[in-house]
Amino acid sequence: MASLARDAALFTNALHRQDYTSWHSQPPPLQPPQAAAEPSDSQPKSKKKRPKANVVYSQPADTGTGTNVNTQLVYAVNHLKSNGNPMRLQDLAIITSTPLDTDKVLLEKFRAHDRVVHDPKTDLYSYRHDYNVRNKAALLTEIQRQTRKGGGLSVRTLKESWKEAPQAVEELEKEGDVYVTRTLKDGQMRMVFWNEIKADEENGGMPVEKEFNDLWHGLTVPNDVDLLKQLASEGLQATAAETLVPKGPTKKKGKKSAPRQRQVRITNTHLKGQIDLSRDYVAPSLK
């Protein structure tokens, strides 16, 4: 019994010394503060929305006047055109960010431009427009001059020369001094012509009364069958339309047709029976 008790005591001591705790029961290792702040792989990550920018990536951005002399010349001339008033060379160089007052090559090309006008008295530069109009009277004079030549004036071109030209054209139209043609889609003014005969009782040219306008626009053109009947009832006849001559088949390029073989007509009938004309003639050999 003593040995049994001793073995039981040794077994109990061995159980107390053995560590049976598994890795599931052990606490997780301590993490640094930065790692603890980051989300784990098991947690779903929230996607950050990118801010939308209204940028058209298919077109290059305007980065300025550049370093090319011709590009800087275009910028300077276009600004002089849009300004509409004479400018100093230094002011134009500052506004357009071009070395117009320091670059000799650029300045020479700018002065030689066919649309740039330089006034040596004031040392100012201005843009030469197609028409030099600045008021309604000068505009009417230019319209009269162009109409006498057989043509009108483009309203768009007049607007480039004088920004208030469309309003002046509308006033002249209401006063009966000009005729204006407009687009069918949106009614925008296209061409302007001078009205040589005004609508007054002395010179004639009074506008047609509304009653006659309504009667004219109320007329309808009959169809082809009814039109022929009405012409026949009046003893008239419809003119014959021009008939188109049909064209023959066109030959395709690149393909050549085989040459056509023509049959030879025998005319030397007096030699029939003596010489076979269907064969090539071979002269007899002389001995």
Coordinates of C-alpha atoms in Angstrom, one line a residue:
M1 CA 0.0 0.0 0.0
A2 CA 2.9 2.3 0.7
S3 CA 4.2 1.9 -2.8
L4 CA 0.8 2.6 -4.3
A5 CA 0.4 5.8 -2.3
R6 CA 3.9 6.9 -3.4
D7 CA 3.1 6.3 -7.1
A8 CA -0.2 8.2 -6.8
A9 CA 1.7 11.2 -5.2
L10 CA 4.3 11.2 -8.0
F11 CA 1.6 11.2 -10.7
T12 CA -0.2 14.1 -9.0
N13 CA 3.0 16.1 -8.9
A14 CA 3.6 15.4 -12.6
L15 CA 0.2 16.6 -13.5
H16 CA 0.7 19.9 -11.8
R17 CA 4.1 20.5 -13.5
Q18 CA 2.8 19.8 -17.1
D19 CA 1.3 22.8 -19.1
Y20 CA -1.7 21.6 -21.0
T21 CA -2.9 25.1 -22.2
S22 CA -3.4 25.2 -26.1
W23 CA -2.7 28.2 -28.4
H24 CA -6.4 28.9 -28.6
S25 CA -6.6 29.7 -24.9
Q26 CA -3.5 31.9 -24.9
P27 CA -4.0 35.7 -25.2
P28 CA -2.9 37.4 -28.4
P29 CA 0.5 39.0 -28.5
L30 CA 0.7 42.7 -27.8
Q31 CA 0.7 44.8 -31.1
P32 CA 2.3 48.2 -31.6
P33 CA 0.0 51.2 -31.6
Q34 CA 0.2 51.7 -35.4
A35 CA -0.6 48.1 -36.1
A36 CA -3.5 48.2 -33.7
A37 CA -4.9 51.2 -35.5
E38 CA -4.9 49.5 -38.9
P39 CA -7.9 47.4 -39.9
S40 CA -7.4 43.7 -40.0
D41 CA -7.8 41.5 -43.1
S42 CA -10.9 40.0 -41.7
Q43 CA -12.7 43.3 -41.4
P44 CA -14.1 44.8 -44.7
K45 CA -12.3 47.9 -45.9
S46 CA -14.3 50.9 -46.8
K47 CA -13.5 52.2 -50.3
K48 CA -12.6 55.8 -50.5
K49 CA -14.5 57.8 -53.2
R50 CA -12.4 59.8 -55.5
P51 CA -13.4 63.4 -55.9
K52 CA -14.8 64.1 -59.4
A53 CA -13.0 66.7 -61.4
N54 CA -14.6 68.4 -64.4
V55 CA -11.5 68.0 -66.5
V56 CA -11.7 67.0 -70.2
Y57 CA -8.7 64.8 -70.7
S58 CA -9.1 64.5 -74.4
Q59 CA -8.1 68.1 -75.0
P60 CA -4.7 69.6 -74.0
A61 CA -4.9 72.3 -71.4
D62 CA -4.0 75.9 -72.4
T63 CA -0.6 76.3 -70.9
G64 CA 0.0 79.9 -72.1
T65 CA 1.6 81.5 -75.1
G66 CA 4.5 79.1 -75.3
T67 CA 7.9 79.8 -76.6
N68 CA 7.3 79.6 -80.3
V69 CA 7.4 82.9 -82.1
N70 CA 4.5 82.1 -84.4
T71 CA 2.3 81.0 -81.5
Q72 CA 3.1 84.2 -79.6
L73 CA 2.3 86.2 -82.7
V74 CA -1.2 84.6 -83.0
Y75 CA -1.9 85.4 -79.3
A76 CA -0.9 89.0 -79.8
V77 CA -2.9 89.5 -83.0
N78 CA -6.0 87.8 -81.6
H79 CA -6.0 89.9 -78.5
L80 CA -5.6 93.0 -80.6
K81 CA -8.6 91.9 -82.7
S82 CA -10.8 91.2 -79.7
N83 CA -9.9 94.4 -77.9
G84 CA -11.1 96.6 -80.7
N85 CA -9.2 99.7 -79.5
P86 CA -5.6 100.9 -80.2
M87 CA -3.1 99.6 -77.7
R88 CA 0.5 100.3 -76.6
L89 CA 3.1 97.7 -77.4
Q90 CA 4.1 97.4 -73.7
D91 CA 0.5 96.9 -72.6
L92 CA -0.1 94.2 -75.3
A93 CA 3.0 92.4 -74.2
I94 CA 2.0 92.4 -70.5
I95 CA -1.6 91.2 -71.2
T96 CA -0.6 88.4 -73.6
S97 CA 2.5 87.4 -71.6
T98 CA 4.7 87.6 -74.7
P99 CA 8.1 89.3 -75.2
L100 CA 6.6 91.5 -77.8
D101 CA 8.6 94.6 -76.6
T102 CA 11.9 92.8 -76.2
D103 CA 12.0 90.1 -78.9
K104 CA 13.1 91.7 -82.2
V105 CA 12.1 88.8 -84.3
L106 CA 8.6 88.7 -82.8
L107 CA 8.2 92.5 -83.1
E108 CA 9.3 92.5 -86.7
K109 CA 6.7 89.8 -87.6
F110 CA 4.0 91.6 -85.6
R111 CA 4.6 94.9 -87.5
A112 CA 4.7 93.1 -90.8
H113 CA 1.3 91.4 -90.2
D114 CA -1.3 92.4 -92.8
R115 CA -3.9 93.0 -90.1
V116 CA -1.8 95.1 -87.7
V117 CA -1.9 98.9 -88.1
H118 CA 0.8 101.1 -86.5
D119 CA 0.2 104.8 -85.9
P120 CA 3.7 106.4 -85.7
K121 CA 2.3 109.6 -84.2
T122 CA 0.7 108.0 -81.2
D123 CA 2.8 104.8 -81.3
L124 CA -0.4 102.7 -80.9
Y125 CA -1.3 99.5 -82.6
S126 CA -4.8 98.5 -83.8
Y127 CA -6.4 95.7 -85.8
R128 CA -7.4 96.3 -89.4
H129 CA -11.0 94.9 -89.9
D130 CA -12.7 94.3 -93.2
Y131 CA -15.0 97.2 -92.7
N132 CA -14.2 100.4 -90.7
V133 CA -17.6 101.2 -89.2
R134 CA -18.3 102.6 -85.8
N135 CA -21.8 104.0 -86.0
K136 CA -25.1 103.4 -87.8
A137 CA -24.6 106.0 -90.5
A138 CA -21.2 104.6 -91.5
L139 CA -22.8 101.1 -91.5
L140 CA -25.6 102.2 -93.9
T141 CA -23.1 103.8 -96.2
E142 CA -21.0 100.6 -96.4
I143 CA -24.2 98.5 -97.0
Q144 CA -25.2 100.9 -99.9
R145 CA -21.7 100.7 -101.4
Q146 CA -21.7 96.9 -101.3
T147 CA -25.2 96.6 -102.7
R148 CA -24.4 98.8 -105.7
K149 CA -21.5 96.4 -106.4
G150 CA -24.1 93.6 -106.7
G151 CA -23.8 91.9 -103.2
G152 CA -24.7 92.2 -99.6
L153 CA -22.8 92.2 -96.4
S154 CA -22.4 89.3 -93.9
V155 CA -23.7 90.2 -90.5
R156 CA -21.1 88.0 -88.8
T157 CA -18.3 89.9 -90.6
L158 CA -19.9 93.2 -89.6
K159 CA -20.0 92.1 -86.0
E160 CA -16.2 91.3 -86.0
S161 CA -15.6 94.9 -87.2
W162 CA -18.2 96.5 -84.8
K163 CA -19.7 94.6 -81.9
E164 CA -22.9 96.7 -82.0
A165 CA -23.5 96.1 -85.7
P166 CA -26.3 93.5 -85.3
Q167 CA -28.4 95.9 -83.2
A168 CA -27.8 98.7 -85.7
V169 CA -28.9 96.3 -88.6
E170 CA -32.1 95.5 -86.8
E171 CA -32.8 99.2 -86.3
L172 CA -32.2 99.9 -90.0
E173 CA -34.5 97.0 -90.9
K174 CA -37.3 98.4 -88.8
E175 CA -36.8 101.8 -90.4
G176 CA -37.1 100.2 -93.9
D177 CA -33.5 101.1 -95.0
V178 CA -32.2 97.5 -95.4
Y179 CA -33.3 94.0 -96.2
V180 CA -32.1 91.2 -94.0
T181 CA -32.0 87.4 -94.8
R182 CA -32.3 85.0 -91.9
T183 CA -31.7 81.3 -91.3
L184 CA -34.7 79.0 -91.4
K185 CA -33.7 77.0 -88.3
D186 CA -33.3 79.7 -85.6
G187 CA -34.0 83.0 -87.5
Q188 CA -30.5 84.4 -87.1
M189 CA -29.4 87.2 -89.4
R190 CA -27.1 86.2 -92.2
M191 CA -26.9 88.9 -95.0
V192 CA -28.0 92.5 -95.2
F193 CA -28.8 94.4 -98.4
W194 CA -29.7 98.1 -99.0
N195 CA -33.4 98.8 -99.7
E196 CA -33.2 101.2 -102.7
I197 CA -37.0 101.8 -102.8
K198 CA -38.5 102.7 -99.5
A199 CA -42.2 101.9 -98.7
D200 CA -43.7 105.4 -99.2
E201 CA -46.5 106.7 -101.3
E202 CA -44.4 109.1 -103.4
N203 CA -41.8 106.6 -104.6
G204 CA -44.1 103.6 -104.5
G205 CA -43.0 100.3 -103.0
M206 CA -45.9 100.2 -100.5
P207 CA -46.1 96.8 -98.7
V208 CA -48.8 94.4 -99.9
E209 CA -52.0 94.3 -97.8
K210 CA -52.6 91.4 -95.5
E211 CA -55.7 90.3 -97.4
F212 CA -53.6 89.7 -100.6
N213 CA -50.9 88.0 -98.6
D214 CA -53.4 85.6 -97.1
L215 CA -55.0 84.8 -100.5
W216 CA -51.6 84.2 -102.0
H217 CA -50.4 81.8 -99.3
G218 CA -53.8 80.1 -99.2
L219 CA -53.4 78.8 -102.8
T220 CA -52.5 75.2 -103.1
V221 CA -50.8 73.5 -106.0
P222 CA -52.9 70.5 -107.3
N223 CA -51.4 67.1 -107.8
D224 CA -50.2 65.8 -111.2
V225 CA -53.4 64.2 -112.3
D226 CA -55.6 67.1 -111.5
L227 CA -53.1 69.6 -112.9
L228 CA -53.2 67.7 -116.3
K229 CA -57.0 67.8 -116.3
Q230 CA -57.1 71.5 -115.6
L231 CA -54.6 72.2 -118.4
A232 CA -56.5 70.1 -120.8
S233 CA -59.8 71.9 -119.9
E234 CA -58.1 75.2 -120.7
G235 CA -56.7 73.9 -124.0
L236 CA -53.2 73.8 -122.7
Q237 CA -50.6 71.1 -122.8
A238 CA -47.9 70.1 -120.3
T239 CA -44.4 70.4 -121.6
A240 CA -42.5 67.2 -122.1
A241 CA -39.7 66.6 -119.7
E242 CA -36.2 66.1 -121.1
T243 CA -35.5 62.4 -121.4
L244 CA -32.2 61.3 -120.2
V245 CA -30.1 59.2 -122.6
P246 CA -29.2 55.9 -121.0
K247 CA -25.5 55.4 -120.7
G248 CA -23.9 52.2 -121.8
P249 CA -22.2 49.8 -119.4
T250 CA -19.0 51.2 -118.1
K251 CA -15.9 49.0 -118.4
K252 CA -14.1 48.2 -115.3
K253 CA -10.6 49.4 -115.0
G254 CA -7.8 46.9 -114.7
K255 CA -9.5 44.2 -116.7
K256 CA -8.8 44.0 -120.5
S257 CA -11.2 42.1 -122.7
A258 CA -9.8 39.5 -125.1
P259 CA -9.3 40.9 -128.7
R260 CA -12.2 40.0 -131.0
Q261 CA -11.3 37.9 -133.9
R262 CA -12.7 39.1 -137.2
Q263 CA -13.4 36.7 -140.1
V264 CA -11.5 37.5 -143.2
R265 CA -13.6 38.0 -146.3
I266 CA -12.2 36.4 -149.4
T267 CA -12.4 38.8 -152.4
N268 CA -10.0 37.2 -154.8
T269 CA -12.5 34.8 -156.3
H270 CA -10.7 34.5 -159.6
L271 CA -7.9 32.5 -157.9
K272 CA -10.3 30.0 -156.5
G273 CA -9.3 26.4 -157.5
Q274 CA -5.7 27.4 -158.2
I275 CA -4.5 28.6 -154.8
D276 CA -5.9 27.6 -151.4
L277 CA -6.5 31.1 -149.8
S278 CA -7.3 29.7 -146.4
R279 CA -3.6 28.8 -145.9
D280 CA -0.6 30.9 -145.8
Y281 CA 1.0 31.4 -149.1
V282 CA 4.5 30.1 -149.4
A283 CA 6.5 31.1 -152.5
P284 CA 8.0 28.1 -154.4
S285 CA 11.7 27.7 -154.0
L286 CA 13.8 28.5 -157.1
K287 CA 16.2 25.8 -158.2

